[in-house]
């Protein structure tokens, strides 16, 4: 398989992660009347930043590492990898009397923002493909 640019795998992973987030938000909306349901979200930006550093060859982290004085001390969250993203309970929203924390206004806003990001990523992939296609067409005319 021919890779046209270094950022293509990153764009593909970002699209997959955005799709997962869209499903998570849809699940929150579907459970808006479920008692004791807690709204969930996906943190994948940390994983994408890590992957971007790998693709572009950035090896030196510009983060201050946590000092430890014993080998059994925890290293902190920045040094760990979450794999495909970390699912967490969204807090900061008041629970209703039934214990449910899903706020329809928040969910629809987050879904709209996520849909815009999916559209932007799709447009970026189309643009990169169009540039590659135009180079191939121009090279055939020479």
Short mmCIF file of N, CA and C in Angstrom, two decimals:
data_model
loop_
_atom_site.label_atom_id
_atom_site.label_comp_id
_atom_site.label_asym_id
_atom_site.label_seq_id
_atom_site.Cartn_x
_atom_site.Cartn_y
_atom_site.Cartn_z
N UNK A 1 0.83 -1.18 0.00
CA UNK A 1 0.00 0.00 0.00
C UNK A 1 0.88 1.24 0.00
N UNK A 2 0.53 2.19 -0.82
CA UNK A 2 1.29 3.42 -0.95
C UNK A 2 0.76 4.45 0.05
N UNK A 3 1.67 4.99 0.85
CA UNK A 3 1.29 6.05 1.77
C UNK A 3 1.66 7.38 1.13
N UNK A 4 0.68 8.23 0.95
CA UNK A 4 0.92 9.49 0.25
C UNK A 4 1.50 10.56 1.15
N UNK A 5 1.26 10.49 2.43
CA UNK A 5 1.82 11.47 3.36
C UNK A 5 1.89 10.86 4.75
N UNK A 6 2.76 11.45 5.58
CA UNK A 6 3.02 10.89 6.91
C UNK A 6 1.82 11.01 7.84
N UNK A 7 0.98 11.98 7.61
CA UNK A 7 -0.11 12.21 8.55
C UNK A 7 -1.36 11.39 8.24
N UNK A 8 -1.34 10.61 7.16
CA UNK A 8 -2.53 9.82 6.81
C UNK A 8 -2.93 8.84 7.92
N UNK A 9 -1.98 8.07 8.51
CA UNK A 9 -2.40 7.18 9.60
C UNK A 9 -2.97 7.94 10.79
N UNK A 10 -2.43 9.12 11.03
CA UNK A 10 -2.94 9.93 12.14
C UNK A 10 -4.36 10.40 11.85
N UNK A 11 -4.61 10.82 10.60
CA UNK A 11 -5.97 11.25 10.22
C UNK A 11 -6.95 10.08 10.33
N UNK A 12 -6.49 8.90 9.92
CA UNK A 12 -7.37 7.72 10.00
C UNK A 12 -7.70 7.39 11.45
N UNK A 13 -6.70 7.46 12.33
CA UNK A 13 -6.95 7.18 13.75
C UNK A 13 -7.84 8.25 14.37
N UNK A 14 -7.64 9.48 13.96
CA UNK A 14 -8.48 10.56 14.49
C UNK A 14 -9.94 10.36 14.07
N UNK A 15 -10.14 9.94 12.82
CA UNK A 15 -11.51 9.67 12.36
C UNK A 15 -12.13 8.52 13.14
N UNK A 16 -11.36 7.47 13.38
CA UNK A 16 -11.88 6.33 14.15
C UNK A 16 -12.22 6.75 15.58
N UNK A 17 -11.37 7.56 16.17
CA UNK A 17 -11.63 8.03 17.54
C UNK A 17 -12.84 8.94 17.59
N UNK A 18 -12.98 9.82 16.59
CA UNK A 18 -14.16 10.69 16.54
C UNK A 18 -15.43 9.87 16.36
N UNK A 19 -15.35 8.80 15.57
CA UNK A 19 -16.50 7.92 15.39
C UNK A 19 -16.88 7.27 16.72
N UNK A 20 -15.88 6.82 17.47
CA UNK A 20 -16.13 6.23 18.79
C UNK A 20 -16.78 7.23 19.72
N UNK A 21 -16.31 8.47 19.66
CA UNK A 21 -16.90 9.52 20.52
C UNK A 21 -18.34 9.79 20.12
N UNK A 22 -18.62 9.77 18.82
CA UNK A 22 -19.98 10.00 18.35
C UNK A 22 -20.91 8.90 18.89
N UNK A 23 -20.43 7.66 18.87
CA UNK A 23 -21.22 6.55 19.41
C UNK A 23 -21.45 6.71 20.91
N UNK A 24 -20.42 7.19 21.63
CA UNK A 24 -20.54 7.38 23.07
C UNK A 24 -21.57 8.45 23.39
N UNK A 25 -21.57 9.54 22.64
CA UNK A 25 -22.53 10.61 22.87
C UNK A 25 -23.94 10.13 22.53
N UNK A 26 -24.06 9.36 21.44
CA UNK A 26 -25.38 8.80 21.08
C UNK A 26 -25.88 7.86 22.17
N UNK A 27 -24.96 7.11 22.77
CA UNK A 27 -25.33 6.22 23.87
C UNK A 27 -25.82 7.02 25.08
N UNK A 28 -25.15 8.14 25.35
CA UNK A 28 -25.60 9.00 26.46
C UNK A 28 -27.01 9.50 26.21
N UNK A 29 -27.28 9.95 24.98
CA UNK A 29 -28.61 10.47 24.66
C UNK A 29 -29.65 9.34 24.75
N UNK A 30 -29.27 8.16 24.30
CA UNK A 30 -30.20 7.03 24.34
C UNK A 30 -30.57 6.65 25.78
N UNK A 31 -29.67 6.95 26.72
CA UNK A 31 -29.91 6.60 28.12
C UNK A 31 -30.34 7.79 28.95
N UNK A 32 -30.94 8.77 28.34
CA UNK A 32 -31.31 9.99 29.07
C UNK A 32 -32.37 9.72 30.14
N UNK A 33 -33.17 8.70 29.97
CA UNK A 33 -34.21 8.38 30.96
C UNK A 33 -33.86 7.17 31.82
N UNK A 34 -32.63 6.68 31.73
CA UNK A 34 -32.21 5.52 32.52
C UNK A 34 -31.78 5.98 33.91
N UNK A 35 -32.43 5.50 34.96
CA UNK A 35 -32.04 5.92 36.31
C UNK A 35 -30.60 5.53 36.64
N UNK A 36 -29.90 6.43 37.31
CA UNK A 36 -28.51 6.24 37.78
C UNK A 36 -27.49 6.11 36.65
N UNK A 37 -27.87 6.44 35.43
CA UNK A 37 -26.90 6.41 34.32
C UNK A 37 -26.01 7.65 34.41
N UNK A 38 -24.72 7.46 34.27
CA UNK A 38 -23.74 8.55 34.31
C UNK A 38 -23.24 8.79 32.89
N UNK A 39 -23.26 10.04 32.45
CA UNK A 39 -22.79 10.34 31.09
C UNK A 39 -21.31 10.04 30.97
N UNK A 40 -20.93 9.52 29.81
CA UNK A 40 -19.55 9.08 29.57
C UNK A 40 -18.98 9.84 28.38
N UNK A 41 -17.66 9.89 28.32
CA UNK A 41 -16.98 10.52 27.20
C UNK A 41 -15.67 9.78 26.97
N UNK A 42 -15.00 10.11 25.88
CA UNK A 42 -13.75 9.45 25.51
C UNK A 42 -12.64 10.50 25.44
N UNK A 43 -11.53 10.23 26.12
CA UNK A 43 -10.36 11.10 26.03
C UNK A 43 -9.37 10.43 25.09
N UNK A 44 -9.32 10.91 23.87
CA UNK A 44 -8.38 10.32 22.92
C UNK A 44 -7.36 11.32 22.43
N UNK A 45 -7.49 12.58 22.84
CA UNK A 45 -6.54 13.59 22.40
C UNK A 45 -5.12 13.27 22.89
N UNK A 46 -5.01 12.74 24.09
CA UNK A 46 -3.71 12.37 24.63
C UNK A 46 -3.05 11.30 23.77
N UNK A 47 -3.84 10.32 23.34
CA UNK A 47 -3.32 9.24 22.50
C UNK A 47 -2.92 9.77 21.13
N UNK A 48 -3.72 10.69 20.56
CA UNK A 48 -3.38 11.25 19.25
C UNK A 48 -2.12 12.09 19.31
N UNK A 49 -1.95 12.85 20.38
CA UNK A 49 -0.72 13.64 20.53
C UNK A 49 0.49 12.72 20.60
N UNK A 50 0.36 11.62 21.33
CA UNK A 50 1.45 10.65 21.43
C UNK A 50 1.75 10.04 20.06
N UNK A 51 0.70 9.68 19.31
CA UNK A 51 0.89 9.08 17.98
C UNK A 51 1.51 10.08 17.01
N UNK A 52 1.10 11.35 17.09
CA UNK A 52 1.67 12.38 16.22
C UNK A 52 3.16 12.54 16.49
N UNK A 53 3.55 12.47 17.75
CA UNK A 53 4.97 12.55 18.09
C UNK A 53 5.73 11.37 17.50
N UNK A 54 5.12 10.18 17.53
CA UNK A 54 5.77 9.00 16.95
C UNK A 54 5.93 9.15 15.45
N UNK A 55 4.89 9.60 14.75
CA UNK A 55 4.92 9.71 13.30
C UNK A 55 5.92 10.76 12.85
N UNK A 56 5.97 11.88 13.55
CA UNK A 56 6.84 12.97 13.13
C UNK A 56 8.22 12.91 13.78
N UNK A 57 8.49 11.84 14.51
CA UNK A 57 9.83 11.60 15.05
C UNK A 57 10.21 12.49 16.21
N UNK A 58 9.26 13.00 16.93
CA UNK A 58 9.56 13.81 18.11
C UNK A 58 9.71 12.87 19.29
N UNK A 59 10.95 12.75 19.77
CA UNK A 59 11.22 11.78 20.82
C UNK A 59 11.37 12.41 22.19
N UNK A 60 11.80 13.65 22.24
CA UNK A 60 12.03 14.29 23.52
C UNK A 60 10.74 14.94 24.01
N UNK A 61 10.16 14.43 25.06
CA UNK A 61 8.97 15.09 25.59
C UNK A 61 9.34 16.42 26.23
N UNK A 62 8.51 17.40 26.03
CA UNK A 62 8.75 18.71 26.63
C UNK A 62 7.93 18.87 27.90
N UNK A 63 7.74 17.75 28.58
CA UNK A 63 6.99 17.77 29.82
C UNK A 63 7.93 17.55 30.98
N UNK A 64 7.63 18.17 32.06
CA UNK A 64 8.40 17.98 33.27
C UNK A 64 7.97 16.67 33.92
N UNK A 65 8.91 15.77 34.07
CA UNK A 65 8.58 14.48 34.68
C UNK A 65 8.48 14.62 36.19
N UNK A 66 7.59 13.81 36.75
CA UNK A 66 7.39 13.82 38.19
C UNK A 66 8.58 13.16 38.88
N UNK A 67 9.09 13.82 39.87
CA UNK A 67 10.23 13.28 40.62
C UNK A 67 9.75 12.17 41.54
N UNK A 68 10.54 11.11 41.61
CA UNK A 68 10.22 10.01 42.53
C UNK A 68 11.45 9.71 43.37
N UNK A 69 11.22 9.29 44.58
CA UNK A 69 12.34 8.95 45.46
C UNK A 69 12.38 7.46 45.77
N UNK A 70 11.41 6.71 45.23
CA UNK A 70 11.37 5.27 45.46
C UNK A 70 10.89 4.60 44.18
N UNK A 71 11.39 3.43 43.89
CA UNK A 71 11.02 2.74 42.65
C UNK A 71 9.55 2.35 42.58
N UNK A 72 8.88 2.25 43.70
CA UNK A 72 7.46 1.87 43.71
C UNK A 72 6.51 3.07 43.58
N UNK A 73 7.05 4.29 43.48
CA UNK A 73 6.19 5.46 43.31
C UNK A 73 5.56 5.43 41.93
N UNK A 74 4.35 5.97 41.82
CA UNK A 74 3.66 6.05 40.54
C UNK A 74 4.34 7.10 39.66
N UNK A 75 4.27 6.90 38.33
CA UNK A 75 4.92 7.81 37.40
C UNK A 75 4.01 8.94 36.95
N UNK A 76 2.76 8.92 37.28
CA UNK A 76 1.84 9.96 36.83
C UNK A 76 1.13 9.55 35.56
N UNK A 77 0.11 10.31 35.17
CA UNK A 77 -0.71 9.95 34.02
C UNK A 77 -0.05 10.27 32.69
N UNK A 78 0.89 11.24 32.63
CA UNK A 78 1.45 11.65 31.35
C UNK A 78 2.30 10.57 30.72
N UNK A 79 2.91 9.71 31.50
CA UNK A 79 3.79 8.70 30.95
C UNK A 79 3.07 7.44 30.51
N UNK A 80 1.79 7.33 30.79
CA UNK A 80 1.08 6.11 30.47
C UNK A 80 0.37 6.23 29.14
N UNK A 81 0.10 5.08 28.54
CA UNK A 81 -0.60 5.06 27.27
C UNK A 81 -2.00 4.52 27.51
N UNK A 82 -2.99 5.18 26.93
CA UNK A 82 -4.36 4.76 27.13
C UNK A 82 -4.85 3.86 26.02
N UNK A 83 -4.01 3.49 25.07
CA UNK A 83 -4.45 2.66 23.96
C UNK A 83 -5.31 3.45 23.00
N UNK A 84 -6.54 3.05 22.79
CA UNK A 84 -7.42 3.71 21.83
C UNK A 84 -8.18 4.87 22.45
N UNK A 85 -7.92 5.19 23.66
CA UNK A 85 -8.63 6.27 24.33
C UNK A 85 -9.13 5.79 25.67
N UNK A 86 -9.38 6.72 26.54
CA UNK A 86 -9.83 6.36 27.87
C UNK A 86 -11.27 6.85 28.04
N UNK A 87 -12.13 5.95 28.43
CA UNK A 87 -13.51 6.30 28.68
C UNK A 87 -13.62 6.75 30.13
N UNK A 88 -14.25 7.89 30.33
CA UNK A 88 -14.39 8.41 31.68
C UNK A 88 -15.80 8.94 31.88
N UNK A 89 -16.16 9.05 33.13
CA UNK A 89 -17.46 9.61 33.48
C UNK A 89 -17.33 11.12 33.48
N UNK A 90 -18.21 11.77 32.73
CA UNK A 90 -18.19 13.23 32.66
C UNK A 90 -18.79 13.78 33.96
N UNK A 91 -18.02 14.57 34.67
CA UNK A 91 -18.56 15.14 35.90
C UNK A 91 -18.79 16.63 35.71
N UNK A 92 -19.26 17.25 36.75
CA UNK A 92 -19.54 18.68 36.69
C UNK A 92 -20.98 18.98 36.36
N UNK A 93 -21.77 17.95 36.08
CA UNK A 93 -23.17 18.15 35.81
C UNK A 93 -23.99 17.63 36.99
N UNK A 94 -24.98 18.35 37.33
CA UNK A 94 -25.81 17.93 38.45
C UNK A 94 -26.66 16.74 38.05
N UNK A 95 -26.75 15.80 38.96
CA UNK A 95 -27.59 14.64 38.73
C UNK A 95 -29.04 15.02 39.02
N UNK A 96 -29.92 14.44 38.24
CA UNK A 96 -31.35 14.67 38.50
C UNK A 96 -31.77 13.83 39.72
N UNK A 97 -33.02 13.91 40.06
CA UNK A 97 -33.51 13.15 41.22
C UNK A 97 -33.35 11.65 41.04
N UNK A 98 -33.33 11.17 39.78
CA UNK A 98 -33.16 9.73 39.55
C UNK A 98 -31.69 9.32 39.44
N UNK A 99 -30.75 10.24 39.69
CA UNK A 99 -29.33 9.91 39.66
C UNK A 99 -28.71 9.97 38.28
N UNK A 100 -29.46 10.31 37.26
CA UNK A 100 -28.96 10.39 35.89
C UNK A 100 -28.25 11.73 35.69
N UNK A 101 -27.07 11.72 35.04
CA UNK A 101 -26.31 12.96 34.83
C UNK A 101 -26.30 13.42 33.38
N UNK A 102 -27.11 12.80 32.51
CA UNK A 102 -27.12 13.18 31.10
C UNK A 102 -27.88 14.49 30.95
N UNK A 103 -27.23 15.48 30.35
CA UNK A 103 -27.84 16.78 30.06
C UNK A 103 -27.97 16.86 28.53
N UNK A 104 -29.20 16.92 28.04
CA UNK A 104 -29.43 16.89 26.60
C UNK A 104 -28.75 18.06 25.89
N UNK A 105 -28.75 19.25 26.50
CA UNK A 105 -28.09 20.40 25.89
C UNK A 105 -26.59 20.16 25.73
N UNK A 106 -25.95 19.62 26.75
CA UNK A 106 -24.51 19.34 26.68
C UNK A 106 -24.23 18.28 25.63
N UNK A 107 -25.04 17.23 25.62
CA UNK A 107 -24.81 16.13 24.67
C UNK A 107 -24.98 16.59 23.22
N UNK A 108 -26.02 17.38 22.94
CA UNK A 108 -26.22 17.84 21.55
C UNK A 108 -25.12 18.82 21.14
N UNK A 109 -24.65 19.63 22.09
CA UNK A 109 -23.54 20.54 21.78
C UNK A 109 -22.27 19.76 21.47
N UNK A 110 -21.98 18.76 22.31
CA UNK A 110 -20.78 17.95 22.09
C UNK A 110 -20.89 17.15 20.78
N UNK A 111 -22.10 16.69 20.48
CA UNK A 111 -22.28 15.94 19.23
C UNK A 111 -22.07 16.85 18.02
N UNK A 112 -22.53 18.09 18.09
CA UNK A 112 -22.32 19.04 17.00
C UNK A 112 -20.84 19.36 16.82
N UNK A 113 -20.13 19.57 17.94
CA UNK A 113 -18.69 19.85 17.85
C UNK A 113 -17.95 18.66 17.27
N UNK A 114 -18.33 17.47 17.68
CA UNK A 114 -17.67 16.27 17.18
C UNK A 114 -17.96 16.07 15.68
N UNK A 115 -19.19 16.36 15.25
CA UNK A 115 -19.54 16.23 13.83
C UNK A 115 -18.73 17.22 12.99
N UNK A 116 -18.51 18.42 13.51
CA UNK A 116 -17.68 19.39 12.79
C UNK A 116 -16.24 18.89 12.66
N UNK A 117 -15.72 18.27 13.70
CA UNK A 117 -14.36 17.74 13.64
C UNK A 117 -14.27 16.58 12.65
N UNK A 118 -15.30 15.74 12.61
CA UNK A 118 -15.32 14.64 11.63
C UNK A 118 -15.31 15.22 10.22
N UNK A 119 -16.12 16.25 9.99
CA UNK A 119 -16.17 16.88 8.68
C UNK A 119 -14.81 17.50 8.32
N UNK A 120 -14.17 18.17 9.27
CA UNK A 120 -12.86 18.78 9.01
C UNK A 120 -11.82 17.71 8.68
N UNK A 121 -11.84 16.61 9.41
CA UNK A 121 -10.88 15.53 9.13
C UNK A 121 -11.13 14.90 7.77
N UNK A 122 -12.40 14.72 7.42
CA UNK A 122 -12.75 14.17 6.11
C UNK A 122 -12.28 15.10 4.99
N UNK A 123 -12.50 16.40 5.17
CA UNK A 123 -12.05 17.37 4.16
C UNK A 123 -10.53 17.36 4.03
N UNK A 124 -9.82 17.24 5.15
CA UNK A 124 -8.35 17.19 5.10
C UNK A 124 -7.88 15.97 4.33
N UNK A 125 -8.54 14.82 4.55
CA UNK A 125 -8.14 13.61 3.82
C UNK A 125 -8.44 13.75 2.33
N UNK A 126 -9.58 14.35 1.99
CA UNK A 126 -9.92 14.55 0.58
C UNK A 126 -8.93 15.50 -0.08
N UNK A 127 -8.53 16.55 0.62
CA UNK A 127 -7.60 17.52 0.06
C UNK A 127 -6.24 16.88 -0.20
N UNK A 128 -5.76 16.10 0.76
CA UNK A 128 -4.48 15.40 0.58
C UNK A 128 -4.55 14.44 -0.60
N UNK A 129 -5.65 13.74 -0.76
CA UNK A 129 -5.81 12.81 -1.87
C UNK A 129 -5.87 13.57 -3.19
N UNK A 130 -6.53 14.73 -3.21
CA UNK A 130 -6.64 15.51 -4.44
C UNK A 130 -5.27 16.01 -4.88
N UNK A 131 -4.43 16.42 -3.93
CA UNK A 131 -3.08 16.87 -4.27
C UNK A 131 -2.28 15.72 -4.89
N UNK A 132 -2.37 14.54 -4.29
CA UNK A 132 -1.65 13.37 -4.80
C UNK A 132 -2.15 13.01 -6.20
N UNK A 133 -3.46 13.07 -6.38
CA UNK A 133 -4.06 12.75 -7.68
C UNK A 133 -3.62 13.75 -8.74
N UNK A 134 -3.57 15.03 -8.40
CA UNK A 134 -3.16 16.03 -9.39
C UNK A 134 -1.70 15.88 -9.76
N UNK A 135 -0.86 15.47 -8.83
CA UNK A 135 0.55 15.22 -9.14
C UNK A 135 0.66 14.04 -10.09
N UNK A 136 -0.12 12.98 -9.86
CA UNK A 136 -0.08 11.82 -10.76
C UNK A 136 -0.56 12.20 -12.16
N UNK A 137 -1.61 12.99 -12.24
CA UNK A 137 -2.12 13.41 -13.55
C UNK A 137 -1.12 14.30 -14.26
N UNK A 138 -0.48 15.21 -13.52
CA UNK A 138 0.51 16.10 -14.14
C UNK A 138 1.74 15.34 -14.59
N UNK A 139 2.14 14.31 -13.87
CA UNK A 139 3.32 13.54 -14.27
C UNK A 139 3.04 12.72 -15.52
N UNK A 140 1.80 12.37 -15.79
CA UNK A 140 1.45 11.64 -17.01
C UNK A 140 1.49 12.50 -18.24
N UNK A 141 1.42 13.82 -18.09
CA UNK A 141 1.43 14.74 -19.22
C UNK A 141 2.84 15.07 -19.67
N UNK A 142 3.84 14.76 -18.86
CA UNK A 142 5.22 15.11 -19.19
C UNK A 142 5.78 14.14 -20.20
#
